[in-house]
Short mmCIF file of C-alpha atoms (C1' of nucleotides) in Angstrom, two decimals:
data_model
loop_
_atom_site.label_atom_id
_atom_site.label_comp_id
_atom_site.label_asym_id
_atom_site.label_seq_id
_atom_site.Cartn_x
_atom_site.Cartn_y
_atom_site.Cartn_z
CA MET A 1 289.49 255.83 71.65
CA THR A 2 286.51 255.30 73.89
CA PRO A 3 283.58 256.73 71.90
CA MET A 4 282.03 258.31 75.06
CA GLY A 5 278.81 259.90 74.57
CA THR A 6 275.22 260.22 75.80
CA PRO A 7 272.82 257.40 75.53
CA VAL A 8 271.24 259.13 72.71
CA GLU A 9 274.46 259.39 70.77
CA LEU A 10 275.40 255.79 71.48
CA MET A 11 272.01 254.50 70.20
CA LEU A 12 272.07 256.56 67.16
CA ALA A 13 275.51 255.36 66.38
CA LYS A 14 274.47 251.72 66.89
CA LEU A 15 271.17 252.07 64.97
CA THR A 16 272.89 253.85 62.20
CA ARG A 17 275.49 250.91 61.82
CA LEU A 18 272.44 248.65 61.64
CA GLY A 19 270.78 250.52 58.73
CA GLY A 20 269.86 253.90 57.56
CA LEU A 21 267.90 256.24 59.78
CA ASP A 22 266.33 259.50 58.50
CA GLN A 23 266.05 262.81 60.27
CA GLN A 24 262.63 262.06 61.91
CA ASP A 25 264.04 258.65 63.18
CA ARG A 26 266.98 260.60 64.87
CA ALA A 27 264.63 263.04 66.34
CA ALA A 28 262.47 260.22 67.72
CA ILE A 29 265.33 258.55 69.36
CA GLY A 30 266.41 261.86 70.71
CA SER A 31 263.10 262.48 72.44
CA LEU A 32 263.19 259.04 74.40
CA ARG A 33 263.23 259.54 78.07
CA PHE A 34 266.42 257.90 79.39
CA ARG A 35 267.06 257.32 83.00
CA VAL A 36 270.75 257.06 83.52
CA GLN A 37 272.33 254.98 86.42
CA GLN A 38 275.83 254.17 87.60
CA VAL A 39 276.08 250.60 88.77
CA PRO A 40 278.99 248.61 90.28
CA ALA A 41 280.47 245.46 88.77
CA GLY A 42 278.31 242.24 89.47
CA LYS A 43 275.01 244.17 89.56
CA LEU A 44 272.03 242.19 88.36
CA LEU A 45 270.19 244.45 86.01
CA VAL A 46 267.44 241.83 85.06
CA ARG A 47 266.83 238.45 86.70
CA THR A 48 265.19 235.29 85.44
CA GLY A 49 261.35 235.68 85.87
CA ASP A 50 261.26 239.40 85.95
CA VAL A 51 258.68 241.31 84.05
CA PRO A 52 260.67 244.39 83.05
CA SER A 53 258.95 247.50 81.87
CA GLU A 54 262.08 249.17 80.87
CA CYS A 55 264.81 248.41 78.40
CA CYS A 56 268.41 249.08 79.24
CA VAL A 57 271.20 250.21 77.09
CA LEU A 58 274.75 249.77 78.05
CA VAL A 59 276.43 253.20 77.88
CA GLU A 60 279.85 252.38 79.59
CA GLY A 61 281.38 249.27 80.94
CA TYR A 62 280.68 245.59 80.15
CA ALA A 63 277.87 243.22 80.88
CA CYS A 64 276.79 239.62 80.15
CA ARG A 65 273.74 237.47 80.18
CA HIS A 66 273.62 234.08 81.75
CA LYS A 67 271.43 231.18 82.66
CA SER A 68 271.94 228.47 85.29
CA THR A 69 271.16 224.67 85.67
CA SER A 70 269.29 223.75 88.76
CA SER A 71 272.48 222.10 90.03
CA GLY A 72 274.29 225.58 90.09
CA GLY A 73 276.16 225.35 86.78
CA ARG A 74 276.32 228.81 85.28
CA GLN A 75 276.52 229.51 81.47
CA ILE A 76 277.13 232.95 80.20
CA VAL A 77 275.29 233.17 76.89
CA SER A 78 276.59 236.66 75.61
CA PHE A 79 278.91 239.40 76.37
CA HIS A 80 277.94 243.04 75.90
CA LEU A 81 279.81 246.25 75.21
CA PRO A 82 278.99 249.94 75.31
CA GLY A 83 276.08 250.65 72.83
CA ASP A 84 274.42 247.31 73.13
CA ILE A 85 270.78 247.18 74.06
CA LEU A 86 270.70 244.53 76.75
CA ASP A 87 267.07 243.29 76.48
CA VAL A 88 265.24 243.84 73.20
CA GLN A 89 263.32 240.66 74.03
CA HIS A 90 261.35 242.35 76.72
CA LEU A 91 259.65 244.51 74.08
CA GLN A 92 257.71 241.40 73.11
CA LEU A 93 258.20 238.68 75.72
CA GLU A 94 256.83 239.16 79.13
CA ARG A 95 259.27 237.36 81.43
CA ALA A 96 262.89 237.32 81.33
CA ASP A 97 264.36 233.96 80.72
CA HIS A 98 267.91 234.71 81.83
CA ASP A 99 269.89 237.15 83.98
CA VAL A 100 271.64 240.27 82.81
CA GLU A 101 274.61 241.31 85.05
CA THR A 102 277.38 243.85 84.80
CA ILE A 103 280.89 242.51 84.69
CA THR A 104 282.60 245.90 85.44
CA ALA A 105 281.31 249.09 86.94
CA ALA A 106 278.92 250.48 84.27
CA THR A 107 276.67 253.29 83.08
CA ILE A 108 273.20 252.14 82.25
CA ALA A 109 270.41 254.02 80.46
CA TRP A 110 266.89 252.75 80.89
CA VAL A 111 264.15 253.52 78.45
CA PRO A 112 260.34 252.67 78.99
CA ALA A 113 259.57 249.64 76.83
CA SER A 114 256.44 251.34 75.89
CA GLU A 115 258.13 254.24 74.10
CA LEU A 116 260.44 251.74 72.21
CA ARG A 117 257.32 249.78 71.14
CA GLU A 118 255.74 252.82 69.93
CA LEU A 119 258.84 253.54 67.78
CA LEU A 120 258.63 249.94 66.22
CA ARG A 121 255.13 250.96 65.22
CA THR A 122 255.75 254.43 63.89
CA ARG A 123 259.23 254.42 62.66
CA PRO A 124 259.81 251.59 60.05
CA LYS A 125 263.51 252.17 59.82
CA ILE A 126 263.89 251.91 63.53
CA ASN A 127 261.92 248.80 63.48
CA ASP A 128 264.20 247.43 60.83
CA ALA A 129 267.29 248.32 62.75
CA LEU A 130 266.02 246.79 65.94
CA TRP A 131 264.92 243.74 64.11
CA ARG A 132 268.42 243.39 62.65
CA ASP A 133 270.11 243.82 66.21
CA ALA A 134 267.87 241.08 67.55
CA LEU A 135 268.55 238.67 64.51
CA ILE A 136 272.23 239.24 64.93
CA ASP A 137 271.99 238.49 68.55
CA ALA A 138 270.36 235.21 67.50
CA SER A 139 273.08 234.50 65.07
CA ILE A 140 275.68 234.96 67.76
CA PHE A 141 273.78 232.48 70.01
CA ARG A 142 273.82 229.99 67.17
CA GLU A 143 277.55 230.41 66.87
CA TRP A 144 277.92 230.00 70.64
CA VAL A 145 275.96 226.64 70.40
CA LEU A 146 278.51 225.50 67.74
CA ASN A 147 281.38 226.84 69.98
CA VAL A 148 280.50 224.96 73.15
CA GLY A 149 279.07 222.10 71.34
CA ARG A 150 281.75 221.18 68.83
CA ARG A 151 285.07 222.93 69.56
CA ASN A 152 287.90 221.90 71.90
CA ALA A 153 288.94 224.15 74.79
CA GLU A 154 291.72 225.93 72.80
CA SER A 155 289.44 226.74 69.90
CA ARG A 156 286.56 227.78 72.20
CA ILE A 157 288.57 230.27 74.13
CA ALA A 158 290.36 231.58 71.00
CA HIS A 159 286.98 231.99 69.31
CA MET A 160 285.60 234.00 72.20
CA LEU A 161 288.62 236.19 72.13
CA CYS A 162 288.24 236.77 68.34
CA GLU A 163 284.68 237.69 68.73
CA PHE A 164 285.32 240.02 71.61
CA ALA A 165 288.19 241.75 69.81
CA THR A 166 286.10 242.09 66.59
CA ARG A 167 282.98 243.36 68.20
CA ARG A 168 284.95 245.84 70.23
CA GLU A 169 286.52 247.22 67.20
CA ALA A 170 283.23 247.48 65.41
CA ALA A 171 281.91 249.42 68.30
CA GLY A 172 284.69 251.89 68.00
CA LEU A 173 286.41 250.82 71.13
CA GLY A 174 289.85 250.39 69.76
CA SER A 175 292.22 248.08 68.00
CA PRO A 176 291.56 244.31 67.84
CA GLU A 177 295.31 243.72 68.07
CA ARG A 178 295.64 244.62 71.87
CA PHE A 179 293.12 245.08 74.49
CA ASP A 180 292.19 244.52 78.12
CA LEU A 181 289.68 241.68 78.89
CA PRO A 182 286.98 242.98 81.18
CA MET A 183 286.10 239.53 82.30
CA SER A 184 287.77 237.10 84.79
CA GLN A 185 288.98 233.61 83.85
CA HIS A 186 286.07 232.31 85.78
CA GLN A 187 283.69 234.27 83.53
CA ILE A 188 285.58 233.14 80.47
CA ALA A 189 285.04 229.53 81.77
CA ASP A 190 281.33 230.14 82.22
CA ALA A 191 280.96 231.44 78.69
CA THR A 192 282.92 228.55 77.15
CA GLY A 193 281.42 225.68 79.19
CA LEU A 194 284.80 224.96 80.80
CA THR A 195 286.22 225.14 84.25
CA VAL A 196 288.48 227.90 85.54
CA VAL A 197 291.41 225.55 85.88
CA HIS A 198 291.22 224.42 82.26
CA VAL A 199 290.72 227.97 80.87
CA ASN A 200 293.90 229.07 82.77
CA ARG A 201 295.93 226.31 81.27
CA THR A 202 294.47 226.76 77.81
CA LEU A 203 295.25 230.47 77.93
CA GLN A 204 298.79 229.51 78.84
CA ALA A 205 298.90 227.05 76.03
CA LEU A 206 297.74 229.80 73.54
CA ALA A 207 300.35 232.08 74.80
CA ALA A 208 303.03 229.28 74.55
CA SER A 209 302.18 228.57 70.92
CA GLY A 210 302.72 232.22 70.13
CA VAL A 211 299.22 233.31 68.90
CA ILE A 212 298.65 235.52 71.89
CA GLU A 213 300.65 237.36 74.43
CA ARG A 214 299.31 238.08 77.85
CA ARG A 215 300.13 240.52 80.66
CA GLY A 216 297.51 240.27 83.31
CA ARG A 217 294.19 240.67 81.50
CA GLU A 218 295.91 242.49 78.64
CA ILE A 219 295.75 240.36 75.50
CA ARG A 220 297.71 241.01 72.43
CA ILE A 221 296.82 238.98 69.49
CA ALA A 222 300.28 238.33 68.21
CA ASP A 223 299.32 236.33 65.01
CA TRP A 224 295.86 237.08 63.61
CA PRO A 225 295.96 234.60 60.72
CA ARG A 226 297.04 231.76 63.10
CA MET A 227 294.61 233.00 65.68
CA ARG A 228 291.70 232.86 63.24
CA GLU A 229 292.66 229.42 62.34
CA VAL A 230 292.96 228.12 65.91
CA ALA A 231 289.69 229.81 66.72
CA ASP A 232 288.03 228.45 63.53
CA PHE A 233 286.76 232.18 63.42
CA ASP A 234 284.75 233.62 60.50
CA PRO A 235 283.16 236.89 61.28
CA ALA A 236 280.31 236.38 58.89
CA TYR A 237 278.07 235.43 61.62
CA LEU A 238 278.33 238.88 63.15
CA HIS A 239 276.71 240.37 60.04
CA GLN A 240 278.67 243.51 60.42
CA GLN A 241 278.50 245.01 56.97
CA ALA A 242 275.42 247.29 57.14
CA ALA A 243 272.59 245.66 55.12
CA MET B 1 245.82 214.61 65.58
CA THR B 2 248.05 216.16 62.81
CA PRO B 3 246.75 219.63 62.21
CA MET B 4 247.00 219.25 58.47
CA GLY B 5 246.16 222.34 56.65
CA THR B 6 247.30 224.73 53.99
CA PRO B 7 250.25 227.03 54.40
CA VAL B 8 247.92 229.81 55.17
CA GLU B 9 246.00 227.79 57.89
CA LEU B 10 249.21 226.96 59.45
CA MET B 11 250.60 230.36 59.54
CA LEU B 12 247.52 231.88 60.84
CA ALA B 13 247.38 229.17 63.61
CA LYS B 14 251.03 230.01 64.54
CA LEU B 15 250.67 233.76 64.41
CA THR B 16 247.46 233.52 66.45
CA ARG B 17 249.22 231.52 69.04
CA LEU B 18 251.90 234.26 69.14
CA GLY B 19 249.48 237.11 69.55
CA GLY B 20 246.18 238.48 68.52
CA LEU B 21 245.37 239.10 64.76
CA ASP B 22 242.60 240.99 63.45
CA GLN B 23 240.41 240.49 60.32
CA GLN B 24 242.62 242.47 57.99
CA ASP B 25 245.74 240.77 59.29
CA ARG B 26 244.16 237.32 58.51
CA ALA B 27 243.28 238.62 55.03
CA ALA B 28 246.82 239.86 54.44
CA ILE B 29 248.30 236.54 55.40
CA GLY B 30 245.62 234.90 53.05
CA SER B 31 246.85 236.89 50.07
CA LEU B 32 250.53 235.99 50.38
CA ARG B 33 251.70 234.13 47.32
CA PHE B 34 252.90 230.72 48.57
CA ARG B 35 254.94 228.34 46.40
CA VAL B 36 254.45 224.82 47.71
CA GLN B 37 257.09 222.32 47.32
CA GLN B 38 257.62 218.57 48.33
CA VAL B 39 261.09 217.63 49.27
CA PRO B 40 262.86 214.42 50.38
CA ALA B 41 264.54 214.03 53.57
CA GLY B 42 268.05 215.43 53.93
CA LYS B 43 267.42 218.27 51.47
CA LEU B 44 269.24 221.52 51.96
CA LEU B 45 266.72 224.33 51.82
CA VAL B 46 269.12 227.14 52.58
CA ARG B 47 272.87 226.96 52.76
CA THR B 48 275.42 229.15 54.45
CA GLY B 49 276.38 232.19 52.35
CA ASP B 50 273.05 232.07 50.44
CA VAL B 51 271.23 235.27 49.82
CA PRO B 52 267.62 234.08 49.95
CA SER B 53 264.86 236.19 48.51
CA GLU B 54 262.11 233.79 49.81
CA CYS B 55 261.27 232.64 53.35
CA CYS B 56 260.05 229.13 53.90
CA VAL B 57 257.45 227.70 56.17
CA LEU B 58 257.58 224.10 57.10
CA VAL B 59 254.06 222.70 56.29
CA GLU B 60 254.56 218.99 56.90
CA GLY B 61 257.49 217.04 58.15
CA TYR B 62 260.55 218.03 60.27
CA ALA B 63 263.69 220.15 59.57
CA CYS B 64 266.80 221.48 61.44
CA ARG B 65 269.31 224.15 61.17
CA HIS B 66 273.09 223.50 61.56
CA LYS B 67 276.46 224.97 61.50
CA SER B 68 279.78 223.33 60.97
CA THR B 69 283.37 223.84 62.15
CA SER B 70 285.93 223.86 59.44
CA SER B 71 287.34 220.62 60.73
CA GLY B 72 283.94 219.08 59.87
CA GLY B 73 282.14 218.92 63.15
CA ARG B 74 278.46 219.46 62.71
CA GLN B 75 276.27 221.08 65.25
CA ILE B 76 272.52 221.29 64.88
CA VAL B 77 271.24 224.42 66.39
CA SER B 78 267.52 223.85 66.33
CA PHE B 79 264.89 221.39 65.21
CA HIS B 80 261.72 222.55 63.50
CA LEU B 81 258.12 221.18 63.20
CA PRO B 82 255.18 221.91 60.98
CA GLY B 83 254.13 225.55 61.23
CA ASP B 84 257.67 226.84 61.88
CA ILE B 85 258.89 229.74 59.84
CA LEU B 86 262.47 228.51 59.02
CA ASP B 87 264.20 231.71 58.17
CA VAL B 88 262.73 234.94 59.60
CA GLN B 89 266.27 236.08 59.78
CA HIS B 90 266.43 236.56 55.99
CA LEU B 91 263.89 239.30 56.21
CA GLN B 92 266.59 241.52 57.62
CA LEU B 93 269.95 239.80 57.08
CA GLU B 94 271.41 239.41 53.65
CA ARG B 95 273.41 236.28 54.00
CA ALA B 96 272.50 233.03 55.61
CA ASP B 97 274.86 232.10 58.42
CA HIS B 98 273.82 228.42 58.74
CA ASP B 99 272.15 225.66 56.67
CA VAL B 100 268.55 224.62 56.90
CA GLU B 101 267.89 220.95 56.07
CA THR B 102 264.85 218.66 56.15
CA ILE B 103 265.27 215.60 58.34
CA THR B 104 262.30 213.88 56.96
CA ALA B 105 260.45 214.19 53.66
CA ALA B 106 258.55 217.48 53.97
CA THR B 107 256.29 220.01 52.43
CA ILE B 108 257.54 223.46 52.25
CA ALA B 109 255.87 226.78 51.39
CA TRP B 110 258.01 229.55 50.07
CA VAL B 111 256.90 233.16 50.38
CA PRO B 112 258.72 236.23 48.83
CA ALA B 113 260.54 237.93 51.56
CA SER B 114 259.48 241.23 50.01
CA GLU B 115 255.82 240.46 50.71
CA LEU B 116 256.45 239.51 54.40
CA ARG B 117 258.62 242.68 54.81
CA GLU B 118 255.68 244.67 53.54
CA LEU B 119 253.62 243.05 56.21
CA LEU B 120 256.03 244.07 58.96
CA ARG B 121 255.59 247.67 57.87
CA THR B 122 251.84 247.70 57.35
CA ARG B 123 250.40 245.20 59.80
CA PRO B 124 251.66 246.06 63.32
CA LYS B 125 250.13 242.95 64.86
CA ILE B 126 252.01 240.79 62.42
CA ASN B 127 255.07 242.56 63.01
CA ASP B 128 254.67 241.92 66.80
CA ALA B 129 253.89 238.19 66.28
CA LEU B 130 256.96 237.71 64.05
CA TRP B 131 259.01 239.64 66.60
CA ARG B 132 257.86 237.31 69.24
CA ASP B 133 258.55 234.26 67.08
CA ALA B 134 262.06 235.49 66.37
CA LEU B 135 262.74 236.34 69.97
CA ILE B 136 261.50 232.85 71.24
CA ASP B 137 263.88 231.33 68.65
CA ALA B 138 266.71 233.28 70.34
CA SER B 139 265.49 232.18 73.75
CA ILE B 140 265.63 228.52 72.52
CA PHE B 141 269.24 229.13 71.37
CA ARG B 142 270.10 230.57 74.81
CA GLU B 143 268.82 227.39 76.46
CA TRP B 144 270.90 225.32 73.91
CA VAL B 145 273.98 227.09 74.79
CA LEU B 146 273.32 226.15 78.40
CA ASN B 147 272.34 222.67 77.45
CA VAL B 148 275.52 221.85 75.45
CA GLY B 149 277.76 224.01 77.81
CA ARG B 150 276.76 222.88 81.24
CA ARG B 151 274.72 219.66 81.25
CA ASN B 152 276.04 216.17 81.13
CA ALA B 153 275.08 213.71 78.43
CA GLU B 154 271.99 212.31 80.19
CA SER B 155 270.51 215.73 80.97
CA ARG B 156 271.22 217.10 77.52
CA ILE B 157 269.43 214.25 75.66
CA ALA B 158 266.53 214.32 78.26
CA HIS B 159 266.32 218.03 77.79
CA MET B 160 266.23 217.69 74.00
CA LEU B 161 263.46 215.10 74.31
CA CYS B 162 261.37 217.42 76.69
CA GLU B 163 261.75 220.20 74.44
CA PHE B 164 260.62 218.15 71.44
CA ALA B 165 257.72 216.73 73.17
CA THR B 166 256.49 220.08 74.52
CA ARG B 167 256.85 221.98 71.26
CA ARG B 168 255.16 219.19 69.50
CA GLU B 169 252.16 219.38 71.74
CA ALA B 170 252.04 223.21 71.61
CA ALA B 171 251.97 222.78 67.76
CA GLY B 172 248.91 220.52 68.13
CA LEU B 173 250.83 217.47 66.85
CA GLY B 174 249.76 215.17 69.72
CA SER B 175 250.44 214.00 73.26
CA PRO B 176 253.93 214.65 74.88
CA GLU B 177 253.72 211.22 76.60
CA ARG B 178 254.44 209.17 73.53
CA PHE B 179 255.63 210.16 70.00
CA ASP B 180 257.98 209.03 67.25
CA LEU B 181 261.15 210.79 66.92
CA PRO B 182 261.81 211.94 63.40
CA MET B 183 265.67 212.27 63.85
CA SER B 184 268.34 209.65 63.96
CA GLN B 185 270.68 209.11 66.91
CA HIS B 186 273.37 210.70 64.77
CA GLN B 187 271.22 213.90 64.51
CA ILE B 188 270.57 213.87 68.24
CA ALA B 189 274.42 213.64 68.70
CA ASP B 190 274.87 216.61 66.52
CA ALA B 191 272.22 218.67 68.40
CA THR B 192 273.67 217.81 71.85
CA GLY B 193 277.30 218.10 70.96
CA LEU B 194 277.91 214.33 71.70
CA THR B 195 278.86 211.31 69.64
CA VAL B 196 276.46 208.81 68.28
CA VAL B 197 277.97 206.05 70.30
CA HIS B 198 277.44 207.90 73.43
CA VAL B 199 273.96 209.03 72.49
CA ASN B 200 273.13 205.43 72.06
CA ARG B 201 274.51 204.30 75.31
CA THR B 202 272.74 207.24 77.16
CA LEU B 203 269.45 206.50 75.60
CA GLN B 204 269.78 203.06 76.93
CA ALA B 205 270.70 204.40 80.33
CA LEU B 206 267.56 206.73 80.44
CA ALA B 207 265.47 203.70 79.41
CA ALA B 208 267.18 201.37 82.07
CA SER B 209 266.48 204.02 84.75
CA GLY B 210 262.79 203.90 83.78
CA VAL B 211 262.20 207.49 82.92
CA ILE B 212 261.65 206.56 79.20
CA GLU B 213 260.64 203.60 77.14
CA ARG B 214 261.79 202.97 73.69
CA ARG B 215 260.72 200.93 70.71
CA GLY B 216 262.75 201.98 67.67
CA ARG B 217 262.35 205.61 67.45
CA GLU B 218 259.08 205.61 69.43
CA ILE B 219 259.49 207.29 72.80
CA ARG B 220 257.25 207.04 75.70
CA ILE B 221 258.02 209.32 78.55
CA ALA B 222 257.25 206.98 81.42
CA ASP B 223 257.64 209.27 84.33
CA TRP B 224 257.40 213.13 83.46
CA PRO B 225 258.32 214.38 86.88
CA ARG B 226 261.53 212.38 86.94
CA MET B 227 262.23 213.18 83.34
CA ARG B 228 261.78 216.88 84.02
CA GLU B 229 264.28 216.51 86.95
CA VAL B 230 266.82 214.58 84.91
CA ALA B 231 266.50 216.97 81.97
CA ASP B 232 266.56 219.98 84.27
CA PHE B 233 263.60 221.17 82.02
CA ASP B 234 261.62 224.24 82.75
CA PRO B 235 259.54 225.12 79.78
CA ALA B 236 259.41 228.92 80.73
CA TYR B 237 262.16 229.60 77.99
CA LEU B 238 259.64 228.47 75.33
CA HIS B 239 257.42 231.43 76.19
CA GLN B 240 254.26 229.47 75.26
CA GLN B 241 251.63 231.43 77.09
CA ALA B 242 250.42 234.04 74.64
CA ALA B 243 251.64 237.46 75.52
"C1'" DC C 1 266.80 189.46 49.18
"C1'" DG C 2 270.76 192.88 48.93
"C1'" DT C 3 272.26 196.67 50.60
"C1'" DA C 4 272.91 201.10 53.02
"C1'" DG C 5 271.89 203.51 56.68
"C1'" DG C 6 271.06 203.29 61.31
"C1'" DT C 7 271.81 201.07 65.72
"C1'" DT C 8 274.29 198.62 69.16
"C1'" DT C 9 278.42 196.50 71.59
"C1'" DG C 10 283.25 196.26 73.31
"C1'" DA C 11 287.89 197.69 74.45
"C1'" DC C 12 290.80 201.44 75.11
"C1'" DT C 13 292.17 206.46 75.10
"C1'" DG C 14 292.27 211.06 76.29
"C1'" DA C 15 290.38 215.74 77.11
"C1'" DT C 16 288.70 218.00 80.66
"C1'" DC C 17 287.22 217.96 85.62
"C1'" DT C 18 287.88 217.70 90.61
"C1'" DC C 19 290.16 218.54 94.61
"C1'" DA C 20 293.46 220.74 97.06
"C1'" DA C 21 297.10 223.88 97.70
"C1'" DG C 22 299.89 227.76 96.58
"C1'" DT C 23 300.94 232.45 94.48
"C1'" DT C 24 299.91 236.86 92.83
"C1'" DT C 25 297.26 241.09 92.34
"C1'" DG C 26 294.51 245.06 93.44
"C1'" DG C 27 292.03 247.58 96.46
"C1'" DT C 28 291.44 249.47 101.27
"C1'" DG C 29 292.00 251.23 105.84
"C1'" DG C 30 295.41 252.64 109.13
"C1'" DC D 1 303.11 254.44 102.20
"C1'" DC D 2 302.42 250.16 104.01
"C1'" DA D 3 300.02 245.91 105.73
"C1'" DC D 4 296.39 243.26 105.05
"C1'" DC D 5 292.72 240.88 102.79
"C1'" DA D 6 289.93 238.84 99.39
"C1'" DA D 7 289.69 237.67 94.86
"C1'" DA D 8 291.88 236.12 90.98
"C1'" DC D 9 295.18 233.31 89.09
"C1'" DT D 10 298.27 229.22 88.93
"C1'" DT D 11 300.01 224.59 89.76
"C1'" DG D 12 299.87 219.41 90.57
"C1'" DA D 13 297.98 214.90 90.81
"C1'" DG D 14 294.47 211.73 90.25
"C1'" DA D 15 289.53 210.65 88.50
"C1'" DT D 16 286.03 210.46 85.02
"C1'" DC D 17 282.96 211.31 81.45
"C1'" DA D 18 282.74 211.08 76.86
"C1'" DG D 19 285.46 209.98 72.57
"C1'" DT D 20 287.62 206.83 69.23
"C1'" DC D 21 288.15 202.84 66.67
"C1'" DA D 22 286.49 198.71 65.01
"C1'" DA D 23 283.17 195.41 64.25
"C1'" DA D 24 278.42 193.36 64.47
"C1'" DC D 25 273.71 193.60 64.06
"C1'" DC D 26 269.31 195.24 62.50
"C1'" DT D 27 265.66 196.79 59.31
"C1'" DA D 28 263.54 199.40 55.88
"C1'" DC D 29 263.40 199.92 51.34
"C1'" DG D 30 264.46 199.46 46.43
#
DNA sequence: CGTAGGTTTGACTGATCTCAAGTTTGGTGG
DNA sequence: CCACCAAACTTGAGATCAGTCAAACCTACG
C-alpha cells in the first residue's frame, strides 16, 4: 500500500495530481539533483531564521511544521506525509519563519532551490502545479485557523483526524477507515491548541461515543458520517480534484 | 498620508515592494483591464464555493476573509488594506474555500484572472512578486494559527493590533503609533477566536495597563516595547524586507 | 430625534488547564 | 529472553480563563 518510490517518482506523482505535466516537464523533474538523507524522528530539518538554499521533499515518514510563542507554547501548523514538499516558501522568501521537524524516522530528498526556481521560469506547467501546491497549503492553514479558533476540543481533534485520513488516502497511503497515527498525543495537542491531558480525555470521549475505535495509535473511524459531523469536516478546502 | 492612487499605481507600488520590476513589467501591469467598483461595508465580494473568473484588488477601504463552522461560528482569517490582492488563490484554484467581505465602504478593482495568469507565464518578475505575496499570506496564516492556538486573550488582541499597525505603515497608510481601527469589536472577536464581551474587557485591560490608549476606535500604542512584549510580536513573519 | 448597531457592564457557568500521580508501552542492553 | 528505563499515555481533583445570558448605554446616521 505504501507507494514507495524514488524522490523523482514521488514528485512526479504529486505534481501530476496537481495538474497536467508534459513529457518535457517530466524530463526536467527527472534531471533535478536530489540529495537523499535518512533522518531519525524529531530531527529539525529547517529552523526559524534559517536561510535555506535547498528545498526538501519528504520521501518516507512523517513531518510537521511548528512555531512557538516566546513563553514556550508550541503550535504545530501542519502535518506532512510522503510526497509533500516541505518548504516551497524558501523559493521566494529568504528566512524561514517556522521550524520543520520529522515526527518519525524519515527519508528526505534535498533539491537546490536554484534548480527549482529555474523550473518555475522555464516550465509553466510546473510553475502552475507548484503554485497550486502552495495555495492549497495556504487553504489548509486557513482551515486550521478556523479549527483552533472556533471549534471545541472534540471537533478540533476529530477534524484533524479527518484531514489526516483524507490526505493520507489521496497520497495513496491506504484506506481512510483504519490507520496508524504517526504523532503522539502531545503532538496532537500542539496541533489543536489543547493540552495533552485534554487530548487524551477527548480521544476517549470520541471512542466512547462510538465514532472512532482506538488500539494504541491505531485509529479506526467506525462511523464516517457521524465523524464528519462531529468534526464539521468538509474536504473542499483540500482542493483535491485536479484543476 | 493615504497613498491614494489608481489601481495600477497601487499594484505597481505593491509589486515593487515585493521585488524588482522592469519597464516591460510595469507596462504589462499598466495594460491590465481593471473594472473599478464602489461597494458599501459588509459587501461579500467572493463567497465560499464561487468559481471566480476575476481577481480583485482592494483600492480603498478595508476587507477581510472569513470561514464559518456549520454551527455558525465565524472566524476571520485575515484582514486586508488598500493595495492587497484579495484572491490570488483563484488564479490556480477553481472554487473559493472562504468568503471575502468588505469591512468598510471600499473601492475594488477587478481584473480578469486570465490576464493575470498570462502575466505569470510571460513576466517572470511578476510571477516572482505574486509568488512572494501568496507565500507571505501563508506565513501570516501560520502566525494566526499560533495566535489563536497558543496565546491568551490579551496577547491575541495585542498581536492583532501590532500586525495591523505594522502592515498599515508598510502600505504607506501612516504611523503605527496612532490609528483608527476599521473593524468592530465583534470583528476583532471573530479574528481572535474570542467573544465580543471578552474582547471588550480585554481592550479595557490593555488600556488600564497603559500599553494602549483608546478613544472610540482610535488606538494609540502608548508603549511599543511593552506592547511588543505583551503581544509576543516579532514582525519577521511579515517578510517585509524586499527579497 | 429614533433607531439599529456597536459598546459596556454584571452575575454566573463551564470548558479546558494545571498540577500531581500512576500506569502502560516500546525499545535496549545484559 | 528478560529486566529496566524513558517516553507516552491515563487518571483525579481543583483552579481559571473565557463564555453565556441579559440588560444598559452610547452614538452615528437616516
